Amino acid sequence: MTSPPIRLGMTQWSHNSWQRVFYPSGTKSGERLARYAEVFNSVEGNTTFYASPSHATVANWKAATSDAFSFTFKFPQPVTHQMMLRHSDEMVSEFITLMQPLHERIGLWKIQLPAAFGPENLPDLKRFLSAMPKGFKLGVEVRHLAFFAKGEEERALNAMLMELGANRIIMDSRPVFAVPPDTDALLDAQQKKPKVPVHAISTAETPMVRFIGDPTLERNDKFFANWLKKIPVWINEGKTPYLFIHTANNDEAPQLAARYYEKLCEHITLPPLAPLMPEQPNSSQMSLL
């Protein structure tokens, strides 16, 4: 399929604990992206938030995937968190140029903003979005509570994103805050993950949901129930949702992603997902790609 109805993935393609459930025996670290892309057709590329990759690394990412795969990459942290999108044109231009070999495979350029980025900063966001190259699909994640209060500030944000064709990224962290932090992973997640209301609004054509799950997989089902309704609606409207699955420490993320993809298949016709391990039955199934 050249244009899949949904983009499914996780926040990373390389995780040591997946060796038991996802990477076949003998998979080397440099082969993990290619293996990941055999099953999932997108990934939330957080690595660029912390450091810019080398040209060789960008070339390796391209070689490990096909044109059917879609990356999302965050703009660097200095641009979004230190400069707050201001006076960052040179750094942004350098980053976009560096990623040029992957431009056709970047389904969403992600702008993750800090909680300090509030309503007074909306003009900076509008200028930033307006300056992006034509054809770039953009996603904006906000964390200031005023943007979740259903007041004038939130309406102004949503209206601007709709006007400029940018997607409002939706964070669903309810599962990790609904249980006691009785493991180190849950405690760490509750200390680091944003606790914001879930506003399931689509402001453009590629809505993105980040679902942060409880490591006990079945406890997530009640929180994902509404997404089983909303995501098919978006698909039927001709949109291409991005669904990225986390768990508290991501050890269980592949299993949870497969679990919810199977549940989505009960609500809308989707291509079958390849098995998490090639040795599993039904290995002849086509992948999401």
mmCIF file of C-alpha atoms in Angstrom:
data_model
loop_
_atom_site.group_PDB
_atom_site.id
_atom_site.type_symbol
_atom_site.label_atom_id
_atom_site.label_comp_id
_atom_site.label_asym_id
_atom_site.label_seq_id
_atom_site.Cartn_x
_atom_site.Cartn_y
_atom_site.Cartn_z
ATOM 1 C CA MET A 1 0.000 0.000 0.000
ATOM 2 C CA THR A 2 1.434 3.339 -1.022
ATOM 3 C CA SER A 3 -0.948 5.372 1.110
ATOM 4 C CA PRO A 4 -1.871 3.488 4.306
ATOM 5 C CA PRO A 5 -4.922 4.742 6.211
ATOM 6 C CA ILE A 6 -3.032 4.959 9.501
ATOM 7 C CA ARG A 7 0.543 5.415 10.614
ATOM 8 C CA LEU A 8 1.425 3.209 13.573
ATOM 9 C CA GLY A 9 4.605 3.140 15.578
ATOM 10 C CA MET A 10 6.425 3.841 18.790
ATOM 11 C CA THR A 11 8.745 6.489 20.174
ATOM 12 C CA GLN A 12 11.913 4.645 19.181
ATOM 13 C CA TRP A 13 13.062 1.803 16.989
ATOM 14 C CA SER A 14 15.934 0.618 19.162
ATOM 15 C CA HIS A 15 15.288 -0.727 22.658
ATOM 16 C CA ASN A 16 17.343 -3.439 24.293
ATOM 17 C CA SER A 17 14.453 -5.161 26.048
ATOM 18 C CA TRP A 18 12.729 -5.787 22.696
ATOM 19 C CA GLN A 19 15.364 -8.401 21.922
ATOM 20 C CA ARG A 20 13.079 -10.953 23.563
ATOM 21 C CA VAL A 21 9.881 -10.086 21.696
ATOM 22 C CA PHE A 22 10.671 -8.120 18.545
ATOM 23 C CA TYR A 23 14.218 -8.470 17.239
ATOM 24 C CA PRO A 24 15.122 -11.918 15.867
ATOM 25 C CA SER A 25 18.127 -13.610 17.380
ATOM 26 C CA GLY A 26 21.341 -12.117 16.081
ATOM 27 C CA THR A 27 19.888 -8.718 15.176
ATOM 28 C CA LYS A 28 22.621 -6.101 15.552
ATOM 29 C CA SER A 29 21.909 -2.606 16.842
ATOM 30 C CA GLY A 30 22.502 -1.122 13.393
ATOM 31 C CA GLU A 31 19.900 -3.482 11.923
ATOM 32 C CA ARG A 32 17.111 -2.578 14.328
ATOM 33 C CA LEU A 33 15.531 0.193 12.247
ATOM 34 C CA ALA A 34 15.227 -2.089 9.217
ATOM 35 C CA ARG A 35 13.646 -4.767 11.400
ATOM 36 C CA TYR A 36 11.290 -2.209 12.987
ATOM 37 C CA ALA A 37 10.186 -1.020 9.528
ATOM 38 C CA GLU A 38 9.189 -4.567 8.582
ATOM 39 C CA VAL A 39 6.282 -4.310 11.041
ATOM 40 C CA PHE A 40 5.543 -0.657 11.802
ATOM 41 C CA ASN A 41 5.227 2.083 9.200
ATOM 42 C CA SER A 42 6.177 5.104 11.289
ATOM 43 C CA VAL A 43 8.255 6.154 14.274
ATOM 44 C CA GLU A 44 8.356 9.162 16.543
ATOM 45 C CA GLY A 45 11.911 10.366 16.083
ATOM 46 C CA ASN A 46 12.832 11.897 19.422
ATOM 47 C CA THR A 47 16.570 11.655 18.880
ATOM 48 C CA THR A 48 16.754 14.917 16.907
ATOM 49 C CA PHE A 49 15.314 16.794 19.882
ATOM 50 C CA TYR A 50 18.466 16.115 21.885
ATOM 51 C CA ALA A 51 21.175 16.192 19.214
ATOM 52 C CA SER A 52 21.419 16.571 15.475
ATOM 53 C CA PRO A 53 22.450 13.384 13.668
ATOM 54 C CA SER A 54 25.461 13.204 11.393
ATOM 55 C CA HIS A 55 25.058 13.154 7.627
ATOM 56 C CA ALA A 56 26.112 9.503 7.678
ATOM 57 C CA THR A 57 23.418 8.674 10.226
ATOM 58 C CA VAL A 58 20.733 10.336 8.117
ATOM 59 C CA ALA A 59 21.939 8.325 5.118
ATOM 60 C CA ASN A 60 21.793 5.128 7.186
ATOM 61 C CA TRP A 61 18.209 5.872 8.255
ATOM 62 C CA LYS A 62 17.252 6.289 4.623
ATOM 63 C CA ALA A 63 18.984 3.072 3.599
ATOM 64 C CA ALA A 64 17.215 1.114 6.340
ATOM 65 C CA THR A 65 13.704 2.119 5.241
ATOM 66 C CA SER A 66 11.620 2.358 2.092
ATOM 67 C CA ASP A 67 9.546 5.189 0.673
ATOM 68 C CA ALA A 68 6.512 3.600 2.333
ATOM 69 C CA PHE A 69 7.940 4.367 5.782
ATOM 70 C CA SER A 70 7.196 7.665 7.474
ATOM 71 C CA PHE A 71 9.356 9.356 10.103
ATOM 72 C CA THR A 72 8.321 12.124 12.440
ATOM 73 C CA PHE A 73 11.198 14.193 13.741
ATOM 74 C CA LYS A 74 11.235 16.792 16.490
ATOM 75 C CA PHE A 75 12.836 20.142 15.931
ATOM 76 C CA PRO A 76 15.930 20.535 18.142
ATOM 77 C CA GLN A 77 15.415 21.433 21.782
ATOM 78 C CA PRO A 78 17.331 24.741 21.525
ATOM 79 C CA VAL A 79 14.823 25.926 18.888
ATOM 80 C CA THR A 80 11.683 25.043 20.816
ATOM 81 C CA HIS A 81 12.690 25.276 24.465
ATOM 82 C CA GLN A 82 15.592 27.706 24.690
ATOM 83 C CA MET A 83 14.839 30.129 21.861
ATOM 84 C CA MET A 84 11.058 29.539 22.149
ATOM 85 C CA LEU A 85 10.942 29.658 18.298
ATOM 86 C CA ARG A 86 12.435 33.176 18.180
ATOM 87 C CA HIS A 87 15.697 34.119 16.453
ATOM 88 C CA SER A 88 16.129 30.497 15.403
ATOM 89 C CA ASP A 89 15.972 30.792 11.623
ATOM 90 C CA GLU A 90 19.599 29.805 11.057
ATOM 91 C CA MET A 91 19.412 26.739 13.275
ATOM 92 C CA VAL A 92 16.099 25.685 11.716
ATOM 93 C CA SER A 93 17.516 26.086 8.213
ATOM 94 C CA GLU A 94 20.563 23.987 9.118
ATOM 95 C CA PHE A 95 18.350 21.262 10.589
ATOM 96 C CA ILE A 96 16.042 21.141 7.573
ATOM 97 C CA THR A 97 19.035 20.992 5.226
ATOM 98 C CA LEU A 98 20.641 18.210 7.269
ATOM 99 C CA MET A 99 17.459 16.137 7.021
ATOM 100 C CA GLN A 100 17.059 16.745 3.271
ATOM 101 C CA PRO A 101 17.748 13.119 2.217
ATOM 102 C CA LEU A 102 14.708 12.079 4.266
ATOM 103 C CA HIS A 103 12.327 14.885 3.331
ATOM 104 C CA GLU A 104 10.089 12.596 1.285
ATOM 105 C CA ARG A 105 9.851 10.192 4.232
ATOM 106 C CA ILE A 106 9.100 12.737 6.951
ATOM 107 C CA GLY A 107 5.378 12.500 7.430
ATOM 108 C CA LEU A 108 5.269 15.047 10.223
ATOM 109 C CA TRP A 109 7.728 17.643 11.488
ATOM 110 C CA LYS A 110 7.094 17.907 15.204
ATOM 111 C CA ILE A 111 7.239 21.118 17.223
ATOM 112 C CA GLN A 112 7.129 20.166 20.905
ATOM 113 C CA LEU A 113 6.718 23.269 23.037
ATOM 114 C CA PRO A 114 7.425 23.608 26.770
ATOM 115 C CA ALA A 115 4.849 24.432 29.419
ATOM 116 C CA ALA A 116 6.295 27.960 29.546
ATOM 117 C CA PHE A 117 5.161 28.581 25.956
ATOM 118 C CA GLY A 118 1.813 30.258 26.581
ATOM 119 C CA PRO A 119 -0.848 32.330 24.834
ATOM 120 C CA GLU A 120 1.424 35.365 24.695
ATOM 121 C CA ASN A 121 3.784 33.353 22.483
ATOM 122 C CA LEU A 122 1.219 32.480 19.822
ATOM 123 C CA PRO A 123 2.503 35.182 17.419
ATOM 124 C CA ASP A 124 5.910 33.475 17.502
ATOM 125 C CA LEU A 125 4.305 30.135 16.709
ATOM 126 C CA LYS A 126 2.364 31.640 13.819
ATOM 127 C CA ARG A 127 5.498 33.205 12.380
ATOM 128 C CA PHE A 128 7.392 29.933 12.757
ATOM 129 C CA LEU A 129 4.704 27.857 11.079
ATOM 130 C CA SER A 130 4.233 30.376 8.289
ATOM 131 C CA ALA A 131 7.959 30.274 7.507
ATOM 132 C CA MET A 132 8.082 26.497 7.020
ATOM 133 C CA PRO A 133 8.684 25.219 3.474
ATOM 134 C CA LYS A 134 5.556 24.628 1.439
ATOM 135 C CA GLY A 135 4.396 21.032 1.620
ATOM 136 C CA PHE A 136 5.804 20.304 5.072
ATOM 137 C CA LYS A 137 3.252 18.646 7.342
ATOM 138 C CA LEU A 138 3.608 20.062 10.827
ATOM 139 C CA GLY A 139 2.536 18.895 14.261
ATOM 140 C CA VAL A 140 2.442 21.133 17.332
ATOM 141 C CA GLU A 141 2.419 19.828 20.889
ATOM 142 C CA VAL A 142 1.568 22.368 23.582
ATOM 143 C CA ARG A 143 1.725 21.910 27.347
ATOM 144 C CA HIS A 144 0.657 25.271 28.793
ATOM 145 C CA LEU A 145 -2.568 24.649 30.720
ATOM 146 C CA ALA A 146 -4.289 27.654 29.156
ATOM 147 C CA PHE A 147 -4.390 25.697 25.905
ATOM 148 C CA PHE A 148 -6.471 23.014 27.633
ATOM 149 C CA ALA A 149 -8.972 25.263 29.435
ATOM 150 C CA LYS A 150 -11.502 25.477 26.554
ATOM 151 C CA GLY A 151 -11.331 29.251 26.712
ATOM 152 C CA GLU A 152 -10.307 32.029 24.330
ATOM 153 C CA GLU A 153 -6.638 31.035 24.451
ATOM 154 C CA GLU A 154 -7.335 27.473 23.350
ATOM 155 C CA ARG A 155 -9.768 28.591 20.669
ATOM 156 C CA ALA A 156 -7.144 31.016 19.344
ATOM 157 C CA LEU A 157 -4.558 28.227 19.167
ATOM 158 C CA ASN A 158 -6.890 25.806 17.411
ATOM 159 C CA ALA A 159 -8.095 28.442 14.941
ATOM 160 C CA MET A 160 -4.516 29.355 14.038
ATOM 161 C CA LEU A 161 -3.514 25.721 13.519
ATOM 162 C CA MET A 162 -6.547 25.159 11.305
ATOM 163 C CA GLU A 163 -5.791 28.299 9.306
ATOM 164 C CA LEU A 164 -2.206 27.203 8.697
ATOM 165 C CA GLY A 165 -2.975 23.505 8.192
ATOM 166 C CA ALA A 166 -0.924 22.374 11.190
ATOM 167 C CA ASN A 167 -1.867 19.434 13.378
ATOM 168 C CA ARG A 168 -2.414 19.718 17.102
ATOM 169 C CA ILE A 169 -0.652 16.731 18.663
ATOM 170 C CA ILE A 170 -2.746 14.937 21.252
ATOM 171 C CA MET A 171 -1.129 13.560 24.390
ATOM 172 C CA ASP A 172 -3.026 10.841 26.252
ATOM 173 C CA SER A 173 -1.144 10.115 29.463
ATOM 174 C CA ARG A 174 -4.190 9.070 31.508
ATOM 175 C CA PRO A 175 -3.156 5.423 31.967
ATOM 176 C CA VAL A 176 0.119 6.152 33.764
ATOM 177 C CA PHE A 177 -1.542 8.568 36.184
ATOM 178 C CA ALA A 178 -4.516 6.294 36.921
ATOM 179 C CA VAL A 179 -2.554 3.766 38.976
ATOM 180 C CA PRO A 180 -0.231 3.971 41.996
ATOM 181 C CA PRO A 181 3.438 4.383 41.055
ATOM 182 C CA ASP A 182 4.268 0.902 42.326
ATOM 183 C CA THR A 183 7.149 0.316 39.930
ATOM 184 C CA ASP A 184 10.220 2.380 39.130
ATOM 185 C CA ALA A 185 8.978 2.772 35.558
ATOM 186 C CA LEU A 186 5.604 4.173 36.621
ATOM 187 C CA LEU A 187 7.192 6.476 39.193
ATOM 188 C CA ASP A 188 9.574 7.834 36.571
ATOM 189 C CA ALA A 189 6.743 8.285 34.059
ATOM 190 C CA GLN A 190 4.571 10.142 36.566
ATOM 191 C CA GLN A 191 7.460 12.461 37.367
ATOM 192 C CA LYS A 192 8.349 13.200 33.740
ATOM 193 C CA LYS A 193 5.262 12.865 31.547
ATOM 194 C CA PRO A 194 2.882 15.818 31.191
ATOM 195 C CA LYS A 195 -0.484 15.443 32.882
ATOM 196 C CA VAL A 196 -2.802 17.395 30.613
ATOM 197 C CA PRO A 197 -6.428 16.888 29.553
ATOM 198 C CA VAL A 198 -7.097 14.899 26.391
ATOM 199 C CA HIS A 199 -8.670 17.104 23.724
ATOM 200 C CA ALA A 200 -9.261 14.864 20.716
ATOM 201 C CA ILE A 201 -9.398 17.578 18.085
ATOM 202 C CA SER A 202 -8.080 17.308 14.549
ATOM 203 C CA THR A 203 -6.902 20.649 13.182
ATOM 204 C CA ALA A 204 -5.408 19.298 9.932
ATOM 205 C CA GLU A 205 -5.127 16.170 7.792
ATOM 206 C CA THR A 206 -2.678 14.108 9.848
ATOM 207 C CA PRO A 207 -3.844 14.082 13.489
ATOM 208 C CA MET A 208 -1.294 12.570 15.849
ATOM 209 C CA VAL A 209 -2.045 10.732 19.090
ATOM 210 C CA ARG A 210 0.632 9.883 21.628
ATOM 211 C CA PHE A 211 -0.796 7.202 23.914
ATOM 212 C CA ILE A 212 1.291 6.582 27.041
ATOM 213 C CA GLY A 213 0.218 3.250 28.455
ATOM 214 C CA ASP A 214 0.414 1.397 31.730
ATOM 215 C CA PRO A 215 2.918 -1.511 31.601
ATOM 216 C CA THR A 216 0.046 -3.817 32.639
ATOM 217 C CA LEU A 217 -1.409 -3.922 29.149
ATOM 218 C CA GLU A 218 -5.045 -4.798 29.840
ATOM 219 C CA ARG A 219 -5.436 -1.852 32.235
ATOM 220 C CA ASN A 220 -5.113 0.457 29.224
ATOM 221 C CA ASP A 221 -8.191 -0.833 27.429
ATOM 222 C CA LYS A 222 -10.706 1.497 29.058
ATOM 223 C CA PHE A 223 -8.575 4.503 28.144
ATOM 224 C CA PHE A 224 -8.159 3.405 24.532
ATOM 225 C CA ALA A 225 -11.858 2.717 24.032
ATOM 226 C CA ASN A 226 -12.625 6.233 22.762
ATOM 227 C CA TRP A 227 -9.730 6.058 20.290
ATOM 228 C CA LEU A 228 -11.323 2.952 18.791
ATOM 229 C CA LYS A 229 -14.197 5.245 17.846
ATOM 230 C CA LYS A 230 -12.331 8.458 16.993
ATOM 231 C CA ILE A 231 -9.544 7.071 14.804
ATOM 232 C CA PRO A 232 -11.933 5.297 12.368
ATOM 233 C CA VAL A 233 -13.928 8.541 12.081
ATOM 234 C CA TRP A 234 -10.781 10.402 11.042
ATOM 235 C CA ILE A 235 -9.886 7.699 8.538
ATOM 236 C CA ASN A 236 -13.379 7.783 7.054
ATOM 237 C CA GLU A 237 -12.991 11.547 6.672
ATOM 238 C CA GLY A 238 -9.942 10.925 4.490
ATOM 239 C CA LYS A 239 -7.388 11.845 7.130
ATOM 240 C CA THR A 240 -4.258 9.857 7.967
ATOM 241 C CA PRO A 241 -3.929 9.524 11.739
ATOM 242 C CA TYR A 242 -0.580 8.903 13.389
ATOM 243 C CA LEU A 243 -0.745 6.668 16.464
ATOM 244 C CA PHE A 244 2.349 6.366 18.614
ATOM 245 C CA ILE A 245 2.278 3.962 21.515
ATOM 246 C CA HIS A 246 4.407 4.318 24.623
ATOM 247 C CA THR A 247 4.485 2.459 27.892
ATOM 248 C CA ALA A 248 6.094 3.757 31.060
ATOM 249 C CA ASN A 249 9.559 2.501 30.119
ATOM 250 C CA ASN A 250 8.597 1.282 26.611
ATOM 251 C CA ASP A 251 9.477 -2.331 27.398
ATOM 252 C CA GLU A 252 5.934 -3.405 26.470
ATOM 253 C CA ALA A 253 5.338 -0.866 23.681
ATOM 254 C CA PRO A 254 5.453 -3.328 20.728
ATOM 255 C CA GLN A 255 2.911 -5.610 22.365
ATOM 256 C CA LEU A 256 0.597 -2.719 23.235
ATOM 257 C CA ALA A 257 0.848 -1.273 19.721
ATOM 258 C CA ALA A 258 -0.047 -4.649 18.207
ATOM 259 C CA ARG A 259 -2.879 -5.073 20.708
ATOM 260 C CA TYR A 260 -4.556 -1.821 19.741
ATOM 261 C CA TYR A 261 -3.987 -2.221 16.045
ATOM 262 C CA GLU A 262 -5.838 -5.533 16.231
ATOM 263 C CA LYS A 263 -8.675 -3.829 18.098
ATOM 264 C CA LEU A 264 -8.819 -1.063 15.472
ATOM 265 C CA CYS A 265 -9.145 -3.763 12.806
ATOM 266 C CA GLU A 266 -12.419 -4.757 14.485
ATOM 267 C CA HIS A 267 -13.802 -1.286 13.797
ATOM 268 C CA ILE A 268 -12.417 -0.446 10.352
ATOM 269 C CA THR A 269 -10.803 -2.391 7.520
ATOM 270 C CA LEU A 270 -7.022 -2.165 7.766
ATOM 271 C CA PRO A 271 -4.187 -4.278 6.332
ATOM 272 C CA PRO A 272 -2.959 -6.947 8.762
ATOM 273 C CA LEU A 273 0.060 -6.202 10.881
ATOM 274 C CA ALA A 274 3.098 -8.421 10.431
ATOM 275 C CA PRO A 275 3.854 -10.557 13.521
ATOM 276 C CA LEU A 276 6.150 -9.043 16.110
ATOM 277 C CA MET A 277 8.505 -11.986 15.692
ATOM 278 C CA PRO A 278 9.080 -13.502 12.227
ATOM 279 C CA GLU A 279 9.039 -17.021 13.701
ATOM 280 C CA GLN A 280 5.415 -16.608 14.779
ATOM 281 C CA PRO A 281 2.550 -18.212 12.831
ATOM 282 C CA ASN A 282 1.000 -16.288 9.948
ATOM 283 C CA SER A 283 4.422 -15.018 8.903
ATOM 284 C CA SER A 284 3.071 -14.763 5.367
ATOM 285 C CA GLN A 285 0.895 -11.822 6.359
ATOM 286 C CA MET A 286 1.760 -8.557 4.674
ATOM 287 C CA SER A 287 3.005 -5.803 6.910
ATOM 288 C CA LEU A 288 1.310 -2.467 7.479
ATOM 289 C CA LEU A 289 3.433 -1.137 4.648
#
